[in-house]
Short mmCIF file of C-alpha atoms in Angstrom, two decimals:
data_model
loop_
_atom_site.label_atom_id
_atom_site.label_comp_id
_atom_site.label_asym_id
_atom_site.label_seq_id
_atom_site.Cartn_x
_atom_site.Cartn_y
_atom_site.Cartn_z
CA UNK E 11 -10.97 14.11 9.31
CA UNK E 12 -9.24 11.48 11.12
CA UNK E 13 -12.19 11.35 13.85
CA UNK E 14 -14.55 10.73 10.86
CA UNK E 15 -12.29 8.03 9.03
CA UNK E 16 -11.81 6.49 12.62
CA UNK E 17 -15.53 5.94 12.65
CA UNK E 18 -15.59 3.90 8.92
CA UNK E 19 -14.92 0.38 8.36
CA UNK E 20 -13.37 1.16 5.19
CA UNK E 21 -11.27 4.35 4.08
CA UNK E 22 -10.22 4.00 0.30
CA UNK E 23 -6.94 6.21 -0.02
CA UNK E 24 -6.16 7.41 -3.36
CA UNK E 25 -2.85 8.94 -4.56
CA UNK E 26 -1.01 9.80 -7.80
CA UNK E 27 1.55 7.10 -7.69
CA UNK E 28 4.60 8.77 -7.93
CA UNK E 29 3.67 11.54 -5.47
CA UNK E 30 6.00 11.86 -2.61
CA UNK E 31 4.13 13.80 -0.22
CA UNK E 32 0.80 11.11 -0.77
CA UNK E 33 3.00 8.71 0.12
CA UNK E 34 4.31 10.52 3.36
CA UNK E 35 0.45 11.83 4.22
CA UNK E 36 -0.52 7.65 3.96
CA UNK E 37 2.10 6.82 6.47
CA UNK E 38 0.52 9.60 8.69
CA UNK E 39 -2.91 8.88 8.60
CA UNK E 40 -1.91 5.32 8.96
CA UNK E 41 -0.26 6.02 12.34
CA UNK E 42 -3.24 8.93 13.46
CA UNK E 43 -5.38 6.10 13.10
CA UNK E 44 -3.79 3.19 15.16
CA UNK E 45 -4.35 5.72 17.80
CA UNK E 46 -8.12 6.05 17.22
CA UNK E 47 -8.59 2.17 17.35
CA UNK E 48 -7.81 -0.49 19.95
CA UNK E 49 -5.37 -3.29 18.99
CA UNK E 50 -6.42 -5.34 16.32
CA UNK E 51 -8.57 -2.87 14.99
CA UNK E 52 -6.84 -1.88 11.83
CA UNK E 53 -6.07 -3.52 9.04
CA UNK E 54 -3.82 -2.15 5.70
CA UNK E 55 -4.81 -3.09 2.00
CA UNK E 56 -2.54 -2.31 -1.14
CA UNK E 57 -3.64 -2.06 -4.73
CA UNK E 58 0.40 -3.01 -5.10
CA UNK E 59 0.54 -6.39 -4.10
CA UNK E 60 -1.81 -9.17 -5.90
CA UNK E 61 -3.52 -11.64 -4.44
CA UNK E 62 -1.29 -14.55 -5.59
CA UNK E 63 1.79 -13.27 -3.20
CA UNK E 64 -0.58 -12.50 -0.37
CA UNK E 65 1.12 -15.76 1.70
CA UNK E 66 4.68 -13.29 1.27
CA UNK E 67 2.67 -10.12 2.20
CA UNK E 68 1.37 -11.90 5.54
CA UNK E 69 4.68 -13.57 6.19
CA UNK E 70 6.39 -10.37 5.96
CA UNK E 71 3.77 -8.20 8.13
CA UNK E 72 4.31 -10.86 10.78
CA UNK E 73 8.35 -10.61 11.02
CA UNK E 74 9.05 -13.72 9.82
CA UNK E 75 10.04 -12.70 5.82
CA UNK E 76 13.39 -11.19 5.29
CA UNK E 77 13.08 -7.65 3.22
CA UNK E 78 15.30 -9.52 0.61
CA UNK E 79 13.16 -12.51 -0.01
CA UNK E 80 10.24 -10.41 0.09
CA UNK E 81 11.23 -8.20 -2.42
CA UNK E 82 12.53 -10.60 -4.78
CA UNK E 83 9.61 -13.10 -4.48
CA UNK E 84 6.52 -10.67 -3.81
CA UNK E 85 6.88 -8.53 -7.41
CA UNK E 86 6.95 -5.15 -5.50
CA UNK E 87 5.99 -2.35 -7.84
CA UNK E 88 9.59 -0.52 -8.89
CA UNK E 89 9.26 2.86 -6.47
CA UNK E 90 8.23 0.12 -3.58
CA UNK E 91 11.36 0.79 -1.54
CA UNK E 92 10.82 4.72 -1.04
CA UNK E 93 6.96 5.03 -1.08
CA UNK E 94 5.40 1.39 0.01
CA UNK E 95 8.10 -0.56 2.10
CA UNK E 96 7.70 2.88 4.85
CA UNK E 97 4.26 1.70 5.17
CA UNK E 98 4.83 -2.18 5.23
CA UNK E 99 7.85 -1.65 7.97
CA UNK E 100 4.90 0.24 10.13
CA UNK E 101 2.88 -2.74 9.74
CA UNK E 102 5.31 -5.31 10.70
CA UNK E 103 6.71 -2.53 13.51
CA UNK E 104 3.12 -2.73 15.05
CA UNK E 105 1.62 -6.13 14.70
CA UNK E 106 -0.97 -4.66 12.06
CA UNK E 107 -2.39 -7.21 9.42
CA UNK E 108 -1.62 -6.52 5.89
CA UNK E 109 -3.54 -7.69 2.40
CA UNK E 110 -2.94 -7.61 -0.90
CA UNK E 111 -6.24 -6.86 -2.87
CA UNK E 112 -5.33 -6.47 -6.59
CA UNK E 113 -5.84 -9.17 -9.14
CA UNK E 114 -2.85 -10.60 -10.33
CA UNK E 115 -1.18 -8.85 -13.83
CA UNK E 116 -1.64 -12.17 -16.25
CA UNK E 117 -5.26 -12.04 -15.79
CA UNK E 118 -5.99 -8.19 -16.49
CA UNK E 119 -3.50 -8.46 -19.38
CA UNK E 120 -5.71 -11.24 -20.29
CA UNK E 121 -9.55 -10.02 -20.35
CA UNK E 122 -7.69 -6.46 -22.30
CA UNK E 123 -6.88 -8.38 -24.75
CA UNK E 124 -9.56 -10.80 -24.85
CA UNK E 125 -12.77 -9.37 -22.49
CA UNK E 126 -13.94 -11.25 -19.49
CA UNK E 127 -15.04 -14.22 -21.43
CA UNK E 128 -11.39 -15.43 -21.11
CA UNK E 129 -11.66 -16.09 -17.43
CA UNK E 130 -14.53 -18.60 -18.11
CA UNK E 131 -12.41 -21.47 -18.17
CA UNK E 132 -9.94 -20.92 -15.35
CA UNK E 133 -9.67 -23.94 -12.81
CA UNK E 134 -11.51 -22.65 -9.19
CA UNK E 135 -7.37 -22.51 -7.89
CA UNK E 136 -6.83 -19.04 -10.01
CA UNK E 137 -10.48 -18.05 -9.45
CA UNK E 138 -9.64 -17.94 -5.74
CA UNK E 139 -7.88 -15.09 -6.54
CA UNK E 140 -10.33 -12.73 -8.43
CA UNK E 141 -13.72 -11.17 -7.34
CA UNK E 142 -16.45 -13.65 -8.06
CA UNK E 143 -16.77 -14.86 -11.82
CA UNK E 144 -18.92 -14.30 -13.91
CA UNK E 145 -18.66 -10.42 -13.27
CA UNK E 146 -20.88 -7.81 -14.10
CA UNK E 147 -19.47 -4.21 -15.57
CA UNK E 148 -21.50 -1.21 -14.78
CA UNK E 149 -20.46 0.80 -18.18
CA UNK E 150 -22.25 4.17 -17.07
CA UNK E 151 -20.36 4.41 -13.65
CA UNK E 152 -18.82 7.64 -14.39
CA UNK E 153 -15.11 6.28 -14.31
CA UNK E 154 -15.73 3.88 -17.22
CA UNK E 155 -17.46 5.91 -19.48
CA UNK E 156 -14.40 9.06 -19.03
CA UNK E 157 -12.45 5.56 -19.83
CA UNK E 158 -14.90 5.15 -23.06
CA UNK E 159 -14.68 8.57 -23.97
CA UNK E 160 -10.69 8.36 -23.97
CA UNK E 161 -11.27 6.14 -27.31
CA UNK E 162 -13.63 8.26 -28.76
CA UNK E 163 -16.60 6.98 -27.78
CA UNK E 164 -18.96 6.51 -24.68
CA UNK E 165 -20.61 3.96 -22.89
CA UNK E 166 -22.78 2.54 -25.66
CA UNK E 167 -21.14 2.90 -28.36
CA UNK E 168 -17.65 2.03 -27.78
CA UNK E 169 -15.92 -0.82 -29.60
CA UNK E 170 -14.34 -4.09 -28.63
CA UNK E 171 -11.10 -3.01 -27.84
CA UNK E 172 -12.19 -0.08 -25.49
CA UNK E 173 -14.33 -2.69 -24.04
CA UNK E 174 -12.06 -4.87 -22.87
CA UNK E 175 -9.78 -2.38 -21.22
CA UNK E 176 -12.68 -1.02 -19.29
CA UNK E 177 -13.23 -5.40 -18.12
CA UNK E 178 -10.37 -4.77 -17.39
CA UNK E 179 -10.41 -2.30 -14.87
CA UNK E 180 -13.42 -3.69 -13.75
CA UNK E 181 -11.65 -6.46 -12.52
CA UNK E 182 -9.10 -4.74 -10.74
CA UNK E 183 -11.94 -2.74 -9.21
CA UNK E 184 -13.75 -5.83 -8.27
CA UNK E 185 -11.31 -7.51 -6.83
CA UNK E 186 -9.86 -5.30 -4.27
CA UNK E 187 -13.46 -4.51 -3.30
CA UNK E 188 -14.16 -8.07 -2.55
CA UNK E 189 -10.61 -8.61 -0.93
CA UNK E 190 -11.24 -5.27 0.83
CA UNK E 191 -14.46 -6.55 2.33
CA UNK E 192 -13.27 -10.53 2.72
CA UNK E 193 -10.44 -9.30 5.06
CA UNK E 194 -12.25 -7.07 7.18
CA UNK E 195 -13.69 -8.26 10.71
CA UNK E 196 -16.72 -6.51 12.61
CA UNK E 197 -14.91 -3.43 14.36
CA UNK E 198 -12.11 -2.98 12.24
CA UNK E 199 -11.00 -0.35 9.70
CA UNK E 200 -8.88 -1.50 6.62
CA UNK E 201 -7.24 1.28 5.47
CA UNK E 202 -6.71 0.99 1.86
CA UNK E 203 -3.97 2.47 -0.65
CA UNK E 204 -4.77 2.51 -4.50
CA UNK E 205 -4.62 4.71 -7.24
CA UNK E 206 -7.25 7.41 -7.03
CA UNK E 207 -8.79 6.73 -10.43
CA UNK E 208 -10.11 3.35 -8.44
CA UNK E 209 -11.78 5.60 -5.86
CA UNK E 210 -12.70 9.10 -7.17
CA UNK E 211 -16.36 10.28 -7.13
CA UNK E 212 -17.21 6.74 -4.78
CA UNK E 213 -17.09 4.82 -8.26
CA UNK E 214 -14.68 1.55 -9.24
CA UNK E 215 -13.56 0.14 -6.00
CA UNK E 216 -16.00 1.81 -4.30
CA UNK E 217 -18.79 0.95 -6.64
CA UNK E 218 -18.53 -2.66 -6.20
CA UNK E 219 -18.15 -2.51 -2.28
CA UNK E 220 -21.64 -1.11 -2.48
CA UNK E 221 -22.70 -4.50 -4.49
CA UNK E 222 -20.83 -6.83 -1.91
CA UNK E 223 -21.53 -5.07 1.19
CA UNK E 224 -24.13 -2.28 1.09
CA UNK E 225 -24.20 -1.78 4.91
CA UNK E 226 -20.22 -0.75 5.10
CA UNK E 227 -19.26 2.83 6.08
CA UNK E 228 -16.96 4.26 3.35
CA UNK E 229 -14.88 7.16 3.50
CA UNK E 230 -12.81 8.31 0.52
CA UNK E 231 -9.46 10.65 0.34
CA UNK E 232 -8.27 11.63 -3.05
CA UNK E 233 -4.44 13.73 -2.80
CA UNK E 234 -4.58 16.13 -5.73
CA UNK E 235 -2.23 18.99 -7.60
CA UNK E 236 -2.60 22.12 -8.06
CA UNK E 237 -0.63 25.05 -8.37
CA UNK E 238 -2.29 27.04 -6.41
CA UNK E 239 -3.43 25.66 -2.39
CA UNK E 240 -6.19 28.69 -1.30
CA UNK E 241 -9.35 27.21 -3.46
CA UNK E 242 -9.80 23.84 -4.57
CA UNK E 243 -9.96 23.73 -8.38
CA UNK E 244 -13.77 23.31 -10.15
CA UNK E 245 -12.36 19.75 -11.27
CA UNK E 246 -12.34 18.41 -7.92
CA UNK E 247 -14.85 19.30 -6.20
CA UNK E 248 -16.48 16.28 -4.36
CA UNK E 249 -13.68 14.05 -6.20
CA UNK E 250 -13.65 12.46 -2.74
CA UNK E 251 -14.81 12.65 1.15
CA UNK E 252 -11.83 14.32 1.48
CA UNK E 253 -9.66 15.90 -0.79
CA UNK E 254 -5.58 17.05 0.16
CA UNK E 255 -4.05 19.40 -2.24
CA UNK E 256 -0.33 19.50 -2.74
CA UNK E 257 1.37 21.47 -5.05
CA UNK E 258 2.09 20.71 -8.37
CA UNK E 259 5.76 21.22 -8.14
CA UNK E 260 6.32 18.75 -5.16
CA UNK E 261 8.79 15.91 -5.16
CA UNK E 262 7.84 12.77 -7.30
CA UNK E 263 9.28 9.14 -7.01
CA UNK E 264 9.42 8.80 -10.55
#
């Protein structure tokens, strides 16, 4: 696995947030893969951070951003200290860059309630920090219509309200795939952490970097549960490249 995701220019990492052990295995494969590459060939991304506190992000990845102003000024996620700032520490530790890819919260919470049109007025500084406007939803990528189908209805005949959730998440998906691809240089491999619902079955994330760069070699892992570890449950099969199973029972942060 590792020789394979040493090979890609992007690896798209998707846990269950609160599971420990997906949070110990991305530390791991974080550190198998500095190995693999020379210096200055990999790069970290994090769903957790948005783009508007990437200037703390960098600053702290370089040394030069106490862990106290960082964590009061950069809006870490509330389990950041025992399952994110492990992997930040390694990044600072070994000189690796770090990005932020997620659009920031005020926005999302915006098009949910409102659909996309509501970003069609926003001056070019907060546009700097989403995938390009005006942005186009793919509503029968597989993702979005199980996201349909959660209100009752599918990809054509859902309502407003379902709508807008699934901009939504569009956005998010958008935006770390352009991020994703904006911060990667010829040679590299950003390795990228994000909930797995962004990444399963090559769709959301993955979708759009196959609009912005069709050329880029993508590998997936997707951590599942299950309670038993000898056969991978029908579910998910080819969820991902790769797919870890821990059991069910195993520590969570939250």
């Amino acid at each position: 696995m590792m020789q394979e995701l040493g090979q890609a220019d992007v690896v798209l990492f998707g846990e269950q947030h609160n599971d420990v052990l997906a949070h110990w295995l991305e530390l791991q494969v974080a550190k198998d893969l500095l190995k693999l590459k020379k210096p200055g060939q990999l790069v970290l991304g994090l769903e957790m951070f948005e783009r508007d506190v990437q200037p703390l992000v960098a600053q702290y990845a370089a040394g030069t951003l106490a862990d106290s102003a960082f964590e009061r000024q950069a809006r870490p996620w509330p389990n950041y200290a025992t399952d994110y700032r492990p992997l930040l520490q390694f990044a600072r530790d070994q000189h690796i860059a770090v990005v932020g890819t997620n659009a920031p919260r005020p926005f999302v919470s915006a098009v949910a309630r409102g659909s996309l049109k509501v970003l069609d007025k926003l001056p070019a500084v907060d546009r700097a920090l989403l995938a390009p406007l005006p942005l186009k939803v793919d509503y029968d990528l597989p993702g979005y219509k199980n996201m349909a189908a959660m209100f009752g209805g599918d990809s054509k005949t859902h309502g407003a309200g379902a709508q807008n959730i699934i901009q939504a998440q569009a956005l998010r998906d958008a935006t770390m795939a352009y991020f994703i691809n904006a911060n990667r240089q010829e040679g590299q491999t950003l390795l990228h952490f994000n909930g797995s619902y962004h990444s399963d079955h090559h769709d959301g994330t993955g979708a759009y970097l196959r609009q912005y760069a069709p050329t880029l070699r993508v590998k997936t892992l997707s951590v599942v549960t299950q309670e038993q570890l000898q056969q991978l449950d029908k579910e998910q099969l080819n969820v991902a490249d790769y797919v870890i199973v821990v059991p069910d029972d195993a520590g969570k942060s939250y």
